[in-house]
């Protein structure tokens, strides 16, 4: 973004001093005003506020008291994705939700970007990736945000290879749809499973893991 530099006119006055021979100074009428332009300090640029919505399952809702109303908990990654320039402005998330259930519940939202962290329960319930794709398309169309960010899902320690393959498919889908993709779970993994201290049960992230995921997603937000 270009900064606008403003210049304001300032008036300066010069007075003739006595000469070495002691000649008197000119009368006040001989004083001449000279107008010179001097630049004023350049205003500090302020980044525009980006309003984002988030949808997902228990990994997103976590311990939030009223997720859709903006009351997120300490174990929700959304809490750590907000900043003065990134404002959480609604969404839908619920424990056990598949992408199909999210698609059935999400509504149009007046936001700049949509973040999707979903698919863990699709894997648990045997939903095909073709159906997941259709559900994600429906979610994006329903919300109506111009920009979309899809995140990898965190590990499932019981079936690490399946989760890794799902994330690879998500990345390819994002490329095809011209959505943003962030491997936000990379910072909580050790290989294809959770790193020590990053999960309660091999599926859900701890508070520390939620912080890592949230900051990674914030860094991937469109500017």
CSV table of C-alpha atoms in Angstrom, one decimal, residues 26-209:
chain,number,residue,atom,x,y,z
A,26,UNK,CA,16.2,48.4,6.9
A,27,UNK,CA,12.8,49.5,8.1
A,28,UNK,CA,10.2,46.8,8.8
A,29,UNK,CA,8.6,47.6,5.4
A,30,UNK,CA,11.7,46.1,3.7
A,31,UNK,CA,11.1,42.7,5.4
A,32,UNK,CA,10.3,40.1,2.8
A,33,UNK,CA,8.3,36.9,3.6
A,34,UNK,CA,9.5,33.8,1.9
A,35,UNK,CA,7.2,30.9,1.5
A,36,UNK,CA,8.8,27.5,1.6
A,37,UNK,CA,7.3,24.1,1.5
A,38,UNK,CA,8.4,21.7,4.3
A,39,UNK,CA,7.1,18.1,4.4
A,40,UNK,CA,5.1,17.1,7.5
A,41,UNK,CA,5.6,13.7,9.1
A,42,UNK,CA,4.3,10.9,7.0
A,43,UNK,CA,1.2,9.3,8.7
A,44,UNK,CA,1.7,5.7,9.9
A,45,UNK,CA,-0.1,3.2,7.8
A,46,UNK,CA,-2.7,1.2,9.6
A,47,UNK,CA,-3.5,-2.3,8.3
A,48,UNK,CA,-7.1,-2.9,7.4
A,49,UNK,CA,-9.2,-5.1,9.6
A,50,UNK,CA,-10.1,-8.5,8.2
A,51,UNK,CA,-13.2,-10.2,9.5
A,52,UNK,CA,-13.1,-14.0,9.3
A,53,UNK,CA,-15.5,-16.8,9.9
A,54,UNK,CA,-14.5,-20.3,11.0
A,55,UNK,CA,-16.2,-23.7,10.6
A,56,UNK,CA,-15.3,-27.1,12.0
A,57,UNK,CA,-15.8,-29.8,14.6
A,58,UNK,CA,-14.6,-30.2,18.2
A,59,UNK,CA,-11.1,-29.2,17.2
A,60,UNK,CA,-12.5,-25.7,16.4
A,61,UNK,CA,-15.3,-25.4,18.9
A,62,UNK,CA,-13.3,-27.1,21.8
A,63,UNK,CA,-14.3,-25.5,25.1
A,64,UNK,CA,-16.0,-22.5,23.7
A,65,UNK,CA,-19.1,-21.3,25.6
A,66,UNK,CA,-20.8,-19.7,22.6
A,67,UNK,CA,-18.8,-20.3,19.4
A,68,UNK,CA,-21.2,-18.7,16.9
A,69,UNK,CA,-21.5,-15.7,19.2
A,70,UNK,CA,-17.8,-15.2,19.3
A,71,UNK,CA,-17.2,-16.6,22.8
A,72,UNK,CA,-14.3,-19.0,22.1
A,73,UNK,CA,-12.5,-21.0,24.7
A,74,UNK,CA,-8.8,-21.5,25.6
A,75,UNK,CA,-8.6,-24.8,23.7
A,76,UNK,CA,-10.0,-23.4,20.5
A,77,UNK,CA,-7.5,-22.4,17.8
A,78,UNK,CA,-9.7,-19.5,16.9
A,79,UNK,CA,-8.8,-17.7,20.2
A,80,UNK,CA,-5.2,-17.5,19.0
A,81,UNK,CA,-5.9,-16.5,15.4
A,82,UNK,CA,-7.4,-13.2,16.4
A,83,UNK,CA,-5.6,-9.9,16.7
A,84,UNK,CA,-6.4,-6.1,16.3
A,85,UNK,CA,-6.4,-6.7,12.6
A,86,UNK,CA,-8.0,-10.2,12.5
A,87,UNK,CA,-11.5,-10.3,13.9
A,88,UNK,CA,-13.5,-13.5,14.4
A,89,UNK,CA,-17.0,-12.7,13.1
A,90,UNK,CA,-18.9,-15.9,13.5
A,91,UNK,CA,-19.2,-19.4,12.0
A,92,UNK,CA,-20.4,-22.8,13.1
A,93,UNK,CA,-18.6,-25.7,14.8
A,94,UNK,CA,-19.7,-28.6,16.9
A,95,UNK,CA,-18.2,-31.8,18.4
A,96,UNK,CA,-18.6,-34.8,16.1
A,97,UNK,CA,-19.6,-32.7,13.1
A,98,UNK,CA,-18.8,-34.1,9.7
A,99,UNK,CA,-18.4,-31.7,6.7
A,100,UNK,CA,-21.9,-32.8,5.8
A,101,UNK,CA,-23.3,-31.6,9.1
A,102,UNK,CA,-21.4,-28.3,8.8
A,103,UNK,CA,-22.9,-27.8,5.3
A,104,UNK,CA,-26.4,-28.4,6.7
A,105,UNK,CA,-26.0,-25.8,9.4
A,106,UNK,CA,-23.8,-23.0,8.1
A,107,UNK,CA,-25.4,-19.7,7.0
A,108,UNK,CA,-24.4,-16.8,4.9
A,109,UNK,CA,-22.0,-14.5,6.8
A,110,UNK,CA,-20.8,-10.9,6.2
A,111,UNK,CA,-17.1,-11.7,6.4
A,112,UNK,CA,-14.0,-11.2,4.3
A,113,UNK,CA,-12.6,-14.7,4.7
A,114,UNK,CA,-13.7,-18.2,5.6
A,115,UNK,CA,-11.5,-20.7,7.5
A,116,UNK,CA,-12.3,-24.4,7.3
A,117,UNK,CA,-10.7,-26.9,9.7
A,118,UNK,CA,-12.8,-30.1,9.1
A,119,UNK,CA,-12.7,-33.7,8.0
A,120,UNK,CA,-11.6,-35.6,11.1
A,121,UNK,CA,-15.1,-37.0,11.6
A,122,UNK,CA,-15.5,-37.7,7.8
A,123,UNK,CA,-12.5,-40.1,8.2
A,124,UNK,CA,-14.0,-41.6,11.4
A,125,UNK,CA,-17.3,-42.2,9.7
A,126,UNK,CA,-16.0,-43.5,6.4
A,127,UNK,CA,-17.1,-40.5,4.3
A,128,UNK,CA,-15.5,-40.6,0.8
A,129,UNK,CA,-13.3,-37.8,-0.2
A,130,UNK,CA,-15.6,-37.2,-3.2
A,131,UNK,CA,-18.5,-36.5,-0.7
A,132,UNK,CA,-16.2,-34.4,1.5
A,133,UNK,CA,-15.4,-32.3,-1.6
A,134,UNK,CA,-19.1,-31.8,-2.4
A,135,UNK,CA,-19.7,-30.8,1.2
A,136,UNK,CA,-16.8,-28.3,1.3
A,137,UNK,CA,-18.1,-26.7,-2.0
A,138,UNK,CA,-21.5,-26.4,-0.4
A,139,UNK,CA,-20.0,-24.8,2.8
A,140,UNK,CA,-18.1,-22.2,0.7
A,141,UNK,CA,-21.1,-21.4,-1.4
A,142,UNK,CA,-23.3,-21.0,1.6
A,143,UNK,CA,-21.0,-18.6,3.6
A,144,UNK,CA,-20.3,-16.5,0.5
A,145,UNK,CA,-16.9,-15.2,1.6
A,146,UNK,CA,-14.7,-14.0,-1.3
A,147,UNK,CA,-11.6,-15.7,0.2
A,148,UNK,CA,-11.3,-19.2,1.6
A,149,UNK,CA,-8.5,-20.8,3.7
A,150,UNK,CA,-8.5,-24.5,4.2
A,151,UNK,CA,-6.3,-26.0,6.9
A,152,UNK,CA,-4.9,-29.5,7.3
A,153,UNK,CA,-6.6,-31.5,10.1
A,154,UNK,CA,-4.5,-32.5,13.1
A,155,UNK,CA,-3.2,-36.1,13.4
A,156,UNK,CA,-5.2,-39.1,14.4
A,157,UNK,CA,-2.7,-41.2,16.1
A,158,UNK,CA,-4.6,-44.5,15.6
A,159,UNK,CA,-4.6,-44.0,11.8
A,160,UNK,CA,-1.8,-41.6,10.9
A,161,UNK,CA,-1.4,-42.6,7.2
A,162,UNK,CA,-5.1,-42.2,6.5
A,163,UNK,CA,-5.0,-38.7,8.0
A,164,UNK,CA,-1.8,-37.8,6.0
A,165,UNK,CA,-3.5,-38.9,2.8
A,166,UNK,CA,-6.6,-36.9,3.6
A,167,UNK,CA,-4.5,-33.8,4.1
A,168,UNK,CA,-2.7,-34.3,0.8
A,169,UNK,CA,-6.1,-34.5,-0.9
A,170,UNK,CA,-7.2,-31.3,0.8
A,171,UNK,CA,-4.2,-29.5,-0.4
A,172,UNK,CA,-4.9,-30.6,-4.0
A,173,UNK,CA,-8.5,-29.6,-3.7
A,174,UNK,CA,-7.5,-26.1,-2.4
A,175,UNK,CA,-5.2,-25.7,-5.4
A,176,UNK,CA,-8.0,-26.7,-7.8
A,177,UNK,CA,-10.5,-24.4,-6.2
A,178,UNK,CA,-8.1,-21.5,-5.9
A,179,UNK,CA,-8.5,-21.5,-2.1
A,180,UNK,CA,-5.7,-20.9,0.3
A,181,UNK,CA,-4.2,-23.9,2.1
A,182,UNK,CA,-2.2,-24.0,5.3
A,183,UNK,CA,-0.7,-27.0,7.0
A,184,UNK,CA,-1.5,-25.5,10.4
A,185,UNK,CA,-1.1,-28.9,12.0
A,186,UNK,CA,2.6,-29.2,11.0
A,187,UNK,CA,3.7,-27.6,14.2
A,188,UNK,CA,2.0,-30.1,16.4
A,189,UNK,CA,3.1,-33.3,14.6
A,190,UNK,CA,6.0,-35.6,15.0
A,191,UNK,CA,6.1,-37.4,11.8
A,192,UNK,CA,2.5,-38.4,11.1
A,193,UNK,CA,1.4,-38.5,14.8
A,194,UNK,CA,1.1,-35.9,17.5
A,195,UNK,CA,4.2,-34.6,19.1
A,196,UNK,CA,4.5,-35.1,22.9
A,197,UNK,CA,2.2,-32.9,24.9
A,198,UNK,CA,0.1,-31.8,21.9
A,199,UNK,CA,-3.0,-34.0,22.4
A,200,UNK,CA,-5.4,-35.3,25.0
A,201,UNK,CA,-6.4,-38.5,23.3
A,202,UNK,CA,-4.6,-38.8,20.0
A,203,UNK,CA,-7.2,-36.8,18.2
A,204,UNK,CA,-8.0,-33.5,20.0
A,205,UNK,CA,-5.2,-30.9,20.5
A,206,UNK,CA,-4.2,-29.4,23.8
A,207,UNK,CA,-4.3,-25.7,24.6
A,208,UNK,CA,-0.6,-25.5,23.6
A,209,UNK,CA,-1.4,-27.2,20.3
